[in-house]
Coordinates of C-alpha atoms and ligand atoms in Angstrom, one line a residue:
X1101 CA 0.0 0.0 0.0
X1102 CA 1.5 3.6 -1.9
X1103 CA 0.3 6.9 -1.6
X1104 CA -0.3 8.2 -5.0
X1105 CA 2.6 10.7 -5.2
X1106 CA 1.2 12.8 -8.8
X1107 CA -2.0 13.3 -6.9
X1108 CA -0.4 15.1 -3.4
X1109 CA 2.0 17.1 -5.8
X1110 CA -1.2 18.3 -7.3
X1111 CA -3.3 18.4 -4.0
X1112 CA -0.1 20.7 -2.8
X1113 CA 0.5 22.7 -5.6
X1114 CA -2.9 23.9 -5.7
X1115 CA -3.5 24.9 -2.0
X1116 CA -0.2 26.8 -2.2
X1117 CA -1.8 29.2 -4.7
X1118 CA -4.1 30.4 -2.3
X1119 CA -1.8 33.1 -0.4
X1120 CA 1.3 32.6 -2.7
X1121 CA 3.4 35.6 -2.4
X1122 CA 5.5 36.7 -5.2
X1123 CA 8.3 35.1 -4.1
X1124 CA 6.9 31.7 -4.0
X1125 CA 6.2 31.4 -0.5
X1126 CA 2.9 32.0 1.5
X1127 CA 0.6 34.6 3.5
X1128 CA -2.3 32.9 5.0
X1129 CA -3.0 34.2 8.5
X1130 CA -5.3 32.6 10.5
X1131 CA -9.1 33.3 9.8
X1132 CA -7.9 35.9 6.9
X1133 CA -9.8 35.5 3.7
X1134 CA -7.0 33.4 2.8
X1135 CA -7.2 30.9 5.3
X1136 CA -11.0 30.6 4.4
X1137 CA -10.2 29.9 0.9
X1138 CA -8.3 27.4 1.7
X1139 CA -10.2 25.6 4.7
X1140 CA -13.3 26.0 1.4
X1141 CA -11.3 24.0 -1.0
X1142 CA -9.8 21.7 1.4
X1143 CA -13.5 20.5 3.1
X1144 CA -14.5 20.2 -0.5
X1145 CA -11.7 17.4 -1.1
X1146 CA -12.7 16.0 2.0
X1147 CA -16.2 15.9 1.0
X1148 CA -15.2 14.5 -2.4
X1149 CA -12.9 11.2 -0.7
X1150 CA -16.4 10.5 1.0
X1151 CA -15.6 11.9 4.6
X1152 CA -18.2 13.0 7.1
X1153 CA -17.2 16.4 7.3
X1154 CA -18.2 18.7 10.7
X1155 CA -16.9 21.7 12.2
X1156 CA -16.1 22.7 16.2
X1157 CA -16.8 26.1 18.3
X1158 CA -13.0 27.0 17.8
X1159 CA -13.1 26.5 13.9
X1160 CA -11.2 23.0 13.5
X1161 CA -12.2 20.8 11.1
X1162 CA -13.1 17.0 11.2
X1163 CA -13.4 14.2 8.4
X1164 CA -13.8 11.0 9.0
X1165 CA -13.9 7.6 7.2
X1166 CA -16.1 4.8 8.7
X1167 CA -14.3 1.8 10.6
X1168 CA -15.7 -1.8 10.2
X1169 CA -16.4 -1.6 14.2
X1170 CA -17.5 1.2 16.8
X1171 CA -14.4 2.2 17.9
X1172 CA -12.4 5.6 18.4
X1173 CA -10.7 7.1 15.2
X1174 CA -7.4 7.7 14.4
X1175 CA -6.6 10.7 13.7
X1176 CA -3.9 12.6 11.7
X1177 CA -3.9 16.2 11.1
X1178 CA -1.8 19.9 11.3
X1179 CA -2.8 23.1 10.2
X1180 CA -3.6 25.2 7.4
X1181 CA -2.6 28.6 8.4
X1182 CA 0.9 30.3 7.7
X1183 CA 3.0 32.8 9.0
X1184 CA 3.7 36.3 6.8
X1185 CA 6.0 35.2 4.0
X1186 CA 5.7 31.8 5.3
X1187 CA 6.3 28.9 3.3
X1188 CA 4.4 26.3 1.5
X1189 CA 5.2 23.0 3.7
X1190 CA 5.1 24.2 7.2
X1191 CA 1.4 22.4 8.8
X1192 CA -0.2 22.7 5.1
X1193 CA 2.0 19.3 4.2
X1194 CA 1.1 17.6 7.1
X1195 CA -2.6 18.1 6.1
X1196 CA -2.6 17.1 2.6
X1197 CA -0.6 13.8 3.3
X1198 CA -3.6 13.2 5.9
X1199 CA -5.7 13.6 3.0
X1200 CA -3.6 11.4 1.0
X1201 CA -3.3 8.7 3.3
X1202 CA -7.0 8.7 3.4
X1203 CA -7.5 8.4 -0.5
X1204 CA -5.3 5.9 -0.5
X1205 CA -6.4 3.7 1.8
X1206 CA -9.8 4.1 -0.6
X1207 CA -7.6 3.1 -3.8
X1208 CA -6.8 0.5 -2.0
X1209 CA -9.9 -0.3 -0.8
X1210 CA -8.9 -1.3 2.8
X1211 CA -11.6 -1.4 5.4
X1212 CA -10.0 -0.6 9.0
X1213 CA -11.5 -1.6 12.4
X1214 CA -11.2 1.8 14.0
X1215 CA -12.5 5.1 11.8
X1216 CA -9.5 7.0 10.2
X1217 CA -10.2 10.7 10.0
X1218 CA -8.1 13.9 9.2
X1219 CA -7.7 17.5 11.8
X1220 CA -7.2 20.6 10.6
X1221 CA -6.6 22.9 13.4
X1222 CA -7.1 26.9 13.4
X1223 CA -4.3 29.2 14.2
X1224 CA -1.2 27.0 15.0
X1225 CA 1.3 29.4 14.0
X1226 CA 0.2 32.1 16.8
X1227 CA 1.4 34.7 14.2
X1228 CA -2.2 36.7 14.2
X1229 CA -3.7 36.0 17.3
X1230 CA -1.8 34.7 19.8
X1231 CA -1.0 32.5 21.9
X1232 CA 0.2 29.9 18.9
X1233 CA -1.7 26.2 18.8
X1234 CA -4.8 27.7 20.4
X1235 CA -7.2 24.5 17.9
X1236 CA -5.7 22.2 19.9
X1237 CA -5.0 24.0 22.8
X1238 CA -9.0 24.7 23.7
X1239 CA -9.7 21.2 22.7
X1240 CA -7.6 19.6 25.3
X1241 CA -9.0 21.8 27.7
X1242 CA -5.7 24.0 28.3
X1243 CA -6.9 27.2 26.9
X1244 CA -10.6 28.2 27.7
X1245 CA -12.4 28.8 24.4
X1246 CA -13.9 32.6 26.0
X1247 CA -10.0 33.6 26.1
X1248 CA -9.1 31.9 22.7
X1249 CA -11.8 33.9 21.5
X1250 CA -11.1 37.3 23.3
X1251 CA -7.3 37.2 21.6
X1252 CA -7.1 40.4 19.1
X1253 CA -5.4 40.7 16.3
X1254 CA -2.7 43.9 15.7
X1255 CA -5.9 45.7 14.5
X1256 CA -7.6 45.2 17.5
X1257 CA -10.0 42.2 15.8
X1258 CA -11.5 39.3 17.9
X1259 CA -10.7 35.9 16.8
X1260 CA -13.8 35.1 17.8
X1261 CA -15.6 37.4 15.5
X1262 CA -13.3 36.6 12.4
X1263 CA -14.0 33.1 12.8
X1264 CA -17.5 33.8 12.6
X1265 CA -17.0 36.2 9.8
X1266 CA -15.1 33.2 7.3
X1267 CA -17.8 30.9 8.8
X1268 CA -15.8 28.7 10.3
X1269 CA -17.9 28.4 13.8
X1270 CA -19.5 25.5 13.8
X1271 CA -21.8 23.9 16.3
X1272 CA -19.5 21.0 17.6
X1273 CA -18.2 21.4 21.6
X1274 CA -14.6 22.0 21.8
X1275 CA -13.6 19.2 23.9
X1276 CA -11.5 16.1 23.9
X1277 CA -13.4 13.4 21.6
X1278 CA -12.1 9.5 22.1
X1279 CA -8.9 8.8 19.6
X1280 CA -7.5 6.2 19.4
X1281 CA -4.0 7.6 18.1
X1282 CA -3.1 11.2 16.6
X1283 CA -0.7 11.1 14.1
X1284 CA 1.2 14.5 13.0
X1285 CA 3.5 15.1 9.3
X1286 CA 5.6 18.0 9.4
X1287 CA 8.5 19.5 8.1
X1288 CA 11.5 19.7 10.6
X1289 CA 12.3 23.2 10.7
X1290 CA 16.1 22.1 11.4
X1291 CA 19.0 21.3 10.1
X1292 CA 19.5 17.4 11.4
X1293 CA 17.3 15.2 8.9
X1294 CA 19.1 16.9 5.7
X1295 CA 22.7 17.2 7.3
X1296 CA 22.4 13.6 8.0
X1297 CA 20.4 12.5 5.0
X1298 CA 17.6 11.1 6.3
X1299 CA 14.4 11.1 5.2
X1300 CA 12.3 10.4 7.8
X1301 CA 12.5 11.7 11.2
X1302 CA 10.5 9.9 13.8
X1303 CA 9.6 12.7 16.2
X1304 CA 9.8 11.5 20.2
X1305 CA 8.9 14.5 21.7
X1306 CA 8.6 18.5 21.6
X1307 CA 10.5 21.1 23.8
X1308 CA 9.7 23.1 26.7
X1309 CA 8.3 26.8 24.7
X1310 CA 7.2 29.8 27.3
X1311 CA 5.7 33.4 25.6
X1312 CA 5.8 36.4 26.7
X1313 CA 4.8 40.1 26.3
X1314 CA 7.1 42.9 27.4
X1315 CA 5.6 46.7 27.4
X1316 CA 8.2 49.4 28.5
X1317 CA 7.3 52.6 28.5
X1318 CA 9.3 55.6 28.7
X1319 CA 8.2 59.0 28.2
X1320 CA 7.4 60.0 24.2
X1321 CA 9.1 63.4 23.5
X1322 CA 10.9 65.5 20.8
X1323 CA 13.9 64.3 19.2
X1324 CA 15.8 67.4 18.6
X1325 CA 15.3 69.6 21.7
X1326 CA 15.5 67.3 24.0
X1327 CA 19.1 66.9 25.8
X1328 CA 20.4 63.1 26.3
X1329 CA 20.4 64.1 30.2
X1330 CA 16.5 63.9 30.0
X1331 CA 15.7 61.1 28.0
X1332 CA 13.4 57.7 29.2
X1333 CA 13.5 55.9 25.6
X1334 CA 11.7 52.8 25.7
X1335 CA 13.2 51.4 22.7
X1336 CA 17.4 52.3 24.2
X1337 CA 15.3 50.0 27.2
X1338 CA 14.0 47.5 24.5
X1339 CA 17.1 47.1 22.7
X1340 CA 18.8 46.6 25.6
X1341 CA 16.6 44.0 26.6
X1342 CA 17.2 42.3 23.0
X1343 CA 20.6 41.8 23.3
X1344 CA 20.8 40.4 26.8
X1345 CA 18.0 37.8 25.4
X1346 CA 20.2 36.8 23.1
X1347 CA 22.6 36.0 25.9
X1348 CA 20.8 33.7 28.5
X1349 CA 21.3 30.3 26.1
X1350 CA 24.8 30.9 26.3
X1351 CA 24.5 31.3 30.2
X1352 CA 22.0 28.7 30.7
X1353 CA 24.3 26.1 28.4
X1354 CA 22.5 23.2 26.7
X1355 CA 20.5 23.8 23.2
X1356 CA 18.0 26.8 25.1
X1357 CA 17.0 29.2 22.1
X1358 CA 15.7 32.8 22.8
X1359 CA 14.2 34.8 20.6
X1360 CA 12.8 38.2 20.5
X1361 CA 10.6 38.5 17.1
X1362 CA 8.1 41.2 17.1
X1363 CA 8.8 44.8 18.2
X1364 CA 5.9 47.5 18.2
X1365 CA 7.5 50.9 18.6
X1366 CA 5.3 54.1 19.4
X1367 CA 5.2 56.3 17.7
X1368 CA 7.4 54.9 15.7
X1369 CA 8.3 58.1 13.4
X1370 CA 12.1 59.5 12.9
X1371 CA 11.8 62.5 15.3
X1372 CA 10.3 61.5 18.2
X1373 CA 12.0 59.8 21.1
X1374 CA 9.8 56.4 21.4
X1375 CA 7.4 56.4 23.9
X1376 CA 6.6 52.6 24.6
X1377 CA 7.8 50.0 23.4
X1378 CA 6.2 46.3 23.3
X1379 CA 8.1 42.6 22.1
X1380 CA 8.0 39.2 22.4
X1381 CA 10.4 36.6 24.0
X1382 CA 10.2 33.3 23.0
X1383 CA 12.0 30.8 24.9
X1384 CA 12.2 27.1 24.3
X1385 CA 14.5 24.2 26.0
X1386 CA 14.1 20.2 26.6
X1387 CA 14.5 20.5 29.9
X1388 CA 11.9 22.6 31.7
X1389 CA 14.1 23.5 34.2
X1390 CA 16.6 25.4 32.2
X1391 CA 13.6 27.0 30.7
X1392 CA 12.2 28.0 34.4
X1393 CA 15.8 29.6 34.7
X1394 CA 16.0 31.5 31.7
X1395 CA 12.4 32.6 32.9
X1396 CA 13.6 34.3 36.2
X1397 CA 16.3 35.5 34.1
X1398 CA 14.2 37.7 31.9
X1399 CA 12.3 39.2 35.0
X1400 CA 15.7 40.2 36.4
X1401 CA 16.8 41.6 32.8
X1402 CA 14.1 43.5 32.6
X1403 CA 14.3 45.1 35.8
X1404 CA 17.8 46.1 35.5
X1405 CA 17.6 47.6 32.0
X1406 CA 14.4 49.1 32.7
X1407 CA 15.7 50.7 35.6
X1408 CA 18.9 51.8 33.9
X1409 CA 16.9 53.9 31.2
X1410 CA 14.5 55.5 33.8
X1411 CA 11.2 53.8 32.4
X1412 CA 8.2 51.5 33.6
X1413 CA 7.0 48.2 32.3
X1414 CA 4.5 45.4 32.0
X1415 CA 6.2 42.1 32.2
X1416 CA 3.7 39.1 31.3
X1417 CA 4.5 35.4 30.9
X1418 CA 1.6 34.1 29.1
X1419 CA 2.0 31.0 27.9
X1420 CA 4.0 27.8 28.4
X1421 CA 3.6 24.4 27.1
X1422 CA 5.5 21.5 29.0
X1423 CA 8.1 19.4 27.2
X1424 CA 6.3 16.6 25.6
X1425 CA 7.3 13.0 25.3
X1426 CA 4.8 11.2 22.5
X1427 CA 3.4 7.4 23.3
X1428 CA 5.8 4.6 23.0
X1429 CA 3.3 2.9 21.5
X1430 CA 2.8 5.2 18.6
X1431 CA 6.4 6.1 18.0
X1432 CA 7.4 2.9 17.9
X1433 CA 4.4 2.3 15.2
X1434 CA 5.7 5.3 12.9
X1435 CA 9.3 3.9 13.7
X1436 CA 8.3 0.2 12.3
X1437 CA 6.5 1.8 9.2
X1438 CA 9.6 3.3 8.1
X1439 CA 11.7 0.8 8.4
X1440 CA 9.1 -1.2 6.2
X1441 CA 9.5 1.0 3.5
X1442 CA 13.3 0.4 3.7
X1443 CA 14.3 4.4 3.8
X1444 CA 16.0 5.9 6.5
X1445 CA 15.1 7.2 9.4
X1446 CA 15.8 8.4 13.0
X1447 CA 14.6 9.6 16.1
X1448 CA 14.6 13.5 16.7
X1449 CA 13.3 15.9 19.7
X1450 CA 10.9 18.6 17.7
X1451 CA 12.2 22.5 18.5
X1452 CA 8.9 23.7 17.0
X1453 CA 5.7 23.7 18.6
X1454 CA 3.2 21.7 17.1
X1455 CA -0.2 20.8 17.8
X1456 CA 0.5 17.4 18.3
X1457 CA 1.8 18.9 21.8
X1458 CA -1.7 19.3 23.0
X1459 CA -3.1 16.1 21.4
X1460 CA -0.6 14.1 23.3
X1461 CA -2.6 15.1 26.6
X1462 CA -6.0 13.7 25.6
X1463 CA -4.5 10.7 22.8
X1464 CA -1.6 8.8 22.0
X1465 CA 0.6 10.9 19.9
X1466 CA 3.8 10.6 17.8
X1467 CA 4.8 12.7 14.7
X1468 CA 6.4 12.1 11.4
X1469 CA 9.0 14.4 10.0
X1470 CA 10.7 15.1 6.8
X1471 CA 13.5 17.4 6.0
X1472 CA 13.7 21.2 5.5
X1473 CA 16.0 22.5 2.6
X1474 CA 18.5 24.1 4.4
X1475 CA 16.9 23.8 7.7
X1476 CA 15.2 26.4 6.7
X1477 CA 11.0 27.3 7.5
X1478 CA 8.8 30.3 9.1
X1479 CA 10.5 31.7 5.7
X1480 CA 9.7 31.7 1.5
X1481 CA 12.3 29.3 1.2
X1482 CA 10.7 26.1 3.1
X1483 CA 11.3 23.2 0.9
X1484 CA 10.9 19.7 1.1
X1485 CA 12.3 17.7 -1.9
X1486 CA 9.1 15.4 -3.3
X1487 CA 11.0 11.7 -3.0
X1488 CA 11.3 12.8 0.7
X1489 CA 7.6 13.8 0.9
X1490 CA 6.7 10.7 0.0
X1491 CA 8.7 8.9 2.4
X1492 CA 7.1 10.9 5.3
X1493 CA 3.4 10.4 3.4
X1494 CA 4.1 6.7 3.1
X1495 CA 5.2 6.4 6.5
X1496 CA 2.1 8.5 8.0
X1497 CA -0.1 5.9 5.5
X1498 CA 1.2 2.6 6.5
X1499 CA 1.5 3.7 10.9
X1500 CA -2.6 5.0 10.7
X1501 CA -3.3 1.7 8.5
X1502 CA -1.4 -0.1 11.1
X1503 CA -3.3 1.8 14.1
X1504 CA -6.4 1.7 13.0
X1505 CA -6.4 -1.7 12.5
X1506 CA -6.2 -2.0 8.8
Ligands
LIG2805 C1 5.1 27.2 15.7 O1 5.4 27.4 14.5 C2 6.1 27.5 16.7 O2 6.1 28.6 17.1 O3 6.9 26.6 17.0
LIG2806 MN1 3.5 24.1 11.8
LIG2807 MN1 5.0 27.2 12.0

C-alpha cells in the first residue's frame, strides 16, 4: 500500500496558490480570507474522498472515514494557516498527506477496524492572534475557548468574530473526543534530517516553549530639543533587553534558544523619542528547568535595563507548554513503518511547537517528520524535496493503517 505521489504534488501545488506571495512562499494568517479559501477548498476534497465532514466552536475541522467496528478514530492532522512570508510546507504538508493517506487507503480499498479521520486545526502558528496552537489548545481543555476567542489581532480584531466572519464556527463542543492515536507530518524546521540525509524523522517528543509580552514605557518626547540628560526611551530600554535575550542560552548552556521577534514601537516616526515600546520573547528548552531559569532571568533583565533607562514596564509570561514526550506505542508504530519502507530514518526531539503537543494530553501521539531544505521554514524558502515527501506520506499511511487496524 503507496500513496499516489502525482496526486499530493497536485493536492499541494494547488493549495499553495491560495496566499502565494511573489516570491513563492505563503501569507495565510489565521481566519484571513486566505485561510478561508483554503479551509473552502480543502473541506471540499474532504467531502469529495467520501468523509463526514463537521466543524467545532474553535473553527477546527473533522473528516472521518467509517471503521468496520464502533471504535475511536485515528486521527492525523496539522494546520492550514501560515505565517507572513511563510512557506508552502510548514502544517499545510502535514494536512494534505492526511488527505492522501485517506485516499489511499480508498484506492486501496482497505476497510479498517477503528474510523480514520483527518484534523485541521485553526491558528497554530500564533502569528495573528496569539497564543500559537490555540485548535488544539482549547480542545484539550488547556486554553478556555472565551479567552481563545477574546485574543485580538494587531488591528484590534477578535478571533472570535473573524471566525465567525469566514464561517468557520461550527456547532461541535470544543472538547477532547475519544482517539485512538493522533498522528502528525511536518517539516522539521532544522538542520539534522538533511545534514544527516535522512528522510524520515521519527519525532519522540517537543521542547519546553514559554511566551511572553514585554511593554516598557518611557516618556514620548521630541527628538531634537531634547538633551540626552532627560531622556526615558523605551526602545534604548528594549534594545537593551534584545541583546541580553540573546545571551541567556549561552549562560543557561545546553540547546536553550531565545528569541525576540516582534517589536511594536510608538510612535514609531524618525523624530520623536519612542514612547513605549512592546516585544516578544520566545523561549524554548528540553528541559523545563533550564527554561524555568532563563524565565527568572528575563524578569531580572528586565528590571535592571528598565531601571537603567528611567522607564516603567508590563512584564507578562503568558503561555507555556510543557516538554512533551509522545506514546511509545505510537512512535514505535511510525518507527516500524519506516523501516518497512526500507528508507532511513531516526529519532529527533521537535524544537517547534506543534499541535500534536496538546493532542498528546488527551490521545496517544507521535509525529512524522521530513527534511527542510536548508533547515530552513517560518520563511519563503521552506522546501521539502518530493522523493522525501513521499517517504514521510508513506510512513504516515502505513502507521494510521497499522493503528487503525487495517
Ligand atoms: C510554531 O510554528 C512554533 O512557534 O513553533
Ligand atoms: Mn507548523
Ligand atoms: Mn509554524
Amino acid at each position: 500500500m503507496r500513496i499516489n505521489r502525482k496526486r499530493l504534488e497536485e493536492s499541494m501545488e494547488a493549495l499553495g496558490r491560495i496566499g502565494e506571495t511573489p516570491r513563492g512562499g505563503l501569507t495565510r494568517l489565521a481566519l484571513s480570507d486566505e485561510d478561508r479559501h483554503g479551509r473552502d477548498l480543502l473541506v471540499g476534497w474532504m467531502r469529495g474522498a467520501g468523509l463526514q465532514v463537521s466543524v467545532d466552536q474553535m473553527g477546527n475541522i473533522f473528516g472521518l472515514r467509517p471503521g468496520t467496528e464502533a471504535l475511536p478514530p485515528v486521527f492525523m492532522g496539522s494546520h492550514a494557516d501560515s505565517v507572513p512570508t511563510g512557506g508552502k510546507y510548514d502544517g499545510q504538508l502535514g494536512v494534505l498527506c492526511a488527505l492522501e493517506a485517506i485516499r489511499s487507503l480508498d484506492d486501496e480499498g482497505r476497510r479498517t477496524r477503528h474510523p480514520v479521520g483527518m484534523i485541521i486545526f485553526t491558528n497554530e502558528e500564533g502569528a495573528r492572534f496569539q497564543p500559537a496552537m490555540v485548535g488544539s489548545g482549547v480542545m484539550a481543555g488547556k486554553i478556555p475557548l472565551e479567552d481563545a476567542y477574546n485574543a485580538r489581532d494587531r488591528d484590534g480584531k477578535r478571533l472570535g468574530e473573524e471566525l465567525e466572519r469566514i464561517g468557520y464556527i461550527g456547532p461541535e463542543p470544543c472538547i477532547p473526543r475519544p482517539m485512538r492515536a493522533y498522528l502528525e507530518l511536518h517539516i522539521e524546521q532544522g538542520p539534522i534530517l538533511e545534514e544527516e540525509q535522512v528522510p524520515v524523522g521519527v519525532v519522540e517528543g517537543i521542547v519546553a516553549i514559554s511566551w511572553s509580552r514585554l511593554t516598557l514605557h518611557g516618556v514620548q518626547d521630541h527628538a531634537g530639543p531634547t538633551p540626552m540628560r532627560m531622556r526615558h526611551d523605551a526602545l534604548v530600554a528594549a534594545a537593551e533587553v534584545v541583546s541580553g535575550v540573546r545571551e541567556i542560552p549561552r549562560q543557561i548552556r545546553g540547546n536553550m534558544v531565545a528569541t525576540v521577534g516582534r517589536l511594536d514601537v510608538t510612535p514609531n516616526i524618525p523624530n520623536a523619542i519612542p514612547g513605549r515600546v512592546t516585544m516578544s520573547i520566545d523561549l524554548r528548552d528540553p528541559d523545563e528547568h533550564n527554561l524555568s531559569r532563563a524565565v527568572g532571568m528575563v524578569d531580572r533583565l528586565v528590571k535592571a535595563e528598565a531601571r537603567r533607562e528611567g522607564v516603567t514596564y508590563e512584564l507578562e509570561h503568558y503561555w507555556r507548554v510543557p516538554r512533551t514526550a509522545f506514546d511509545a506505542e505510537v512512535v514505535n508504530t511510525v518507527e516500524r513503518a519506516a523501516k518497512s519502507l526500507g528508507c532511513g530514518h531516526r529519532r529527533i526531539l521537535s524544537g517547534a511547537g506543534h499541535d500534536a503537543q496538546y493532542m498528546a494530553a488527551i490521545a496517544p501521539t507521535g509525529m512524522i517528520f521530513v527534511p527542510s531544505r536548508a533547515g530552513r521554514s517560518h520563511c519563503e524558502e521552506e522546501l521539502t524535496p518530493m522523493d522525501d515527501v513521499e517517504h514521510g506520506a508513506n510512513t504516515l499511511l502505513l502507521a494510521a493503517a497499522e493503528l487503525a487496524g487495517a
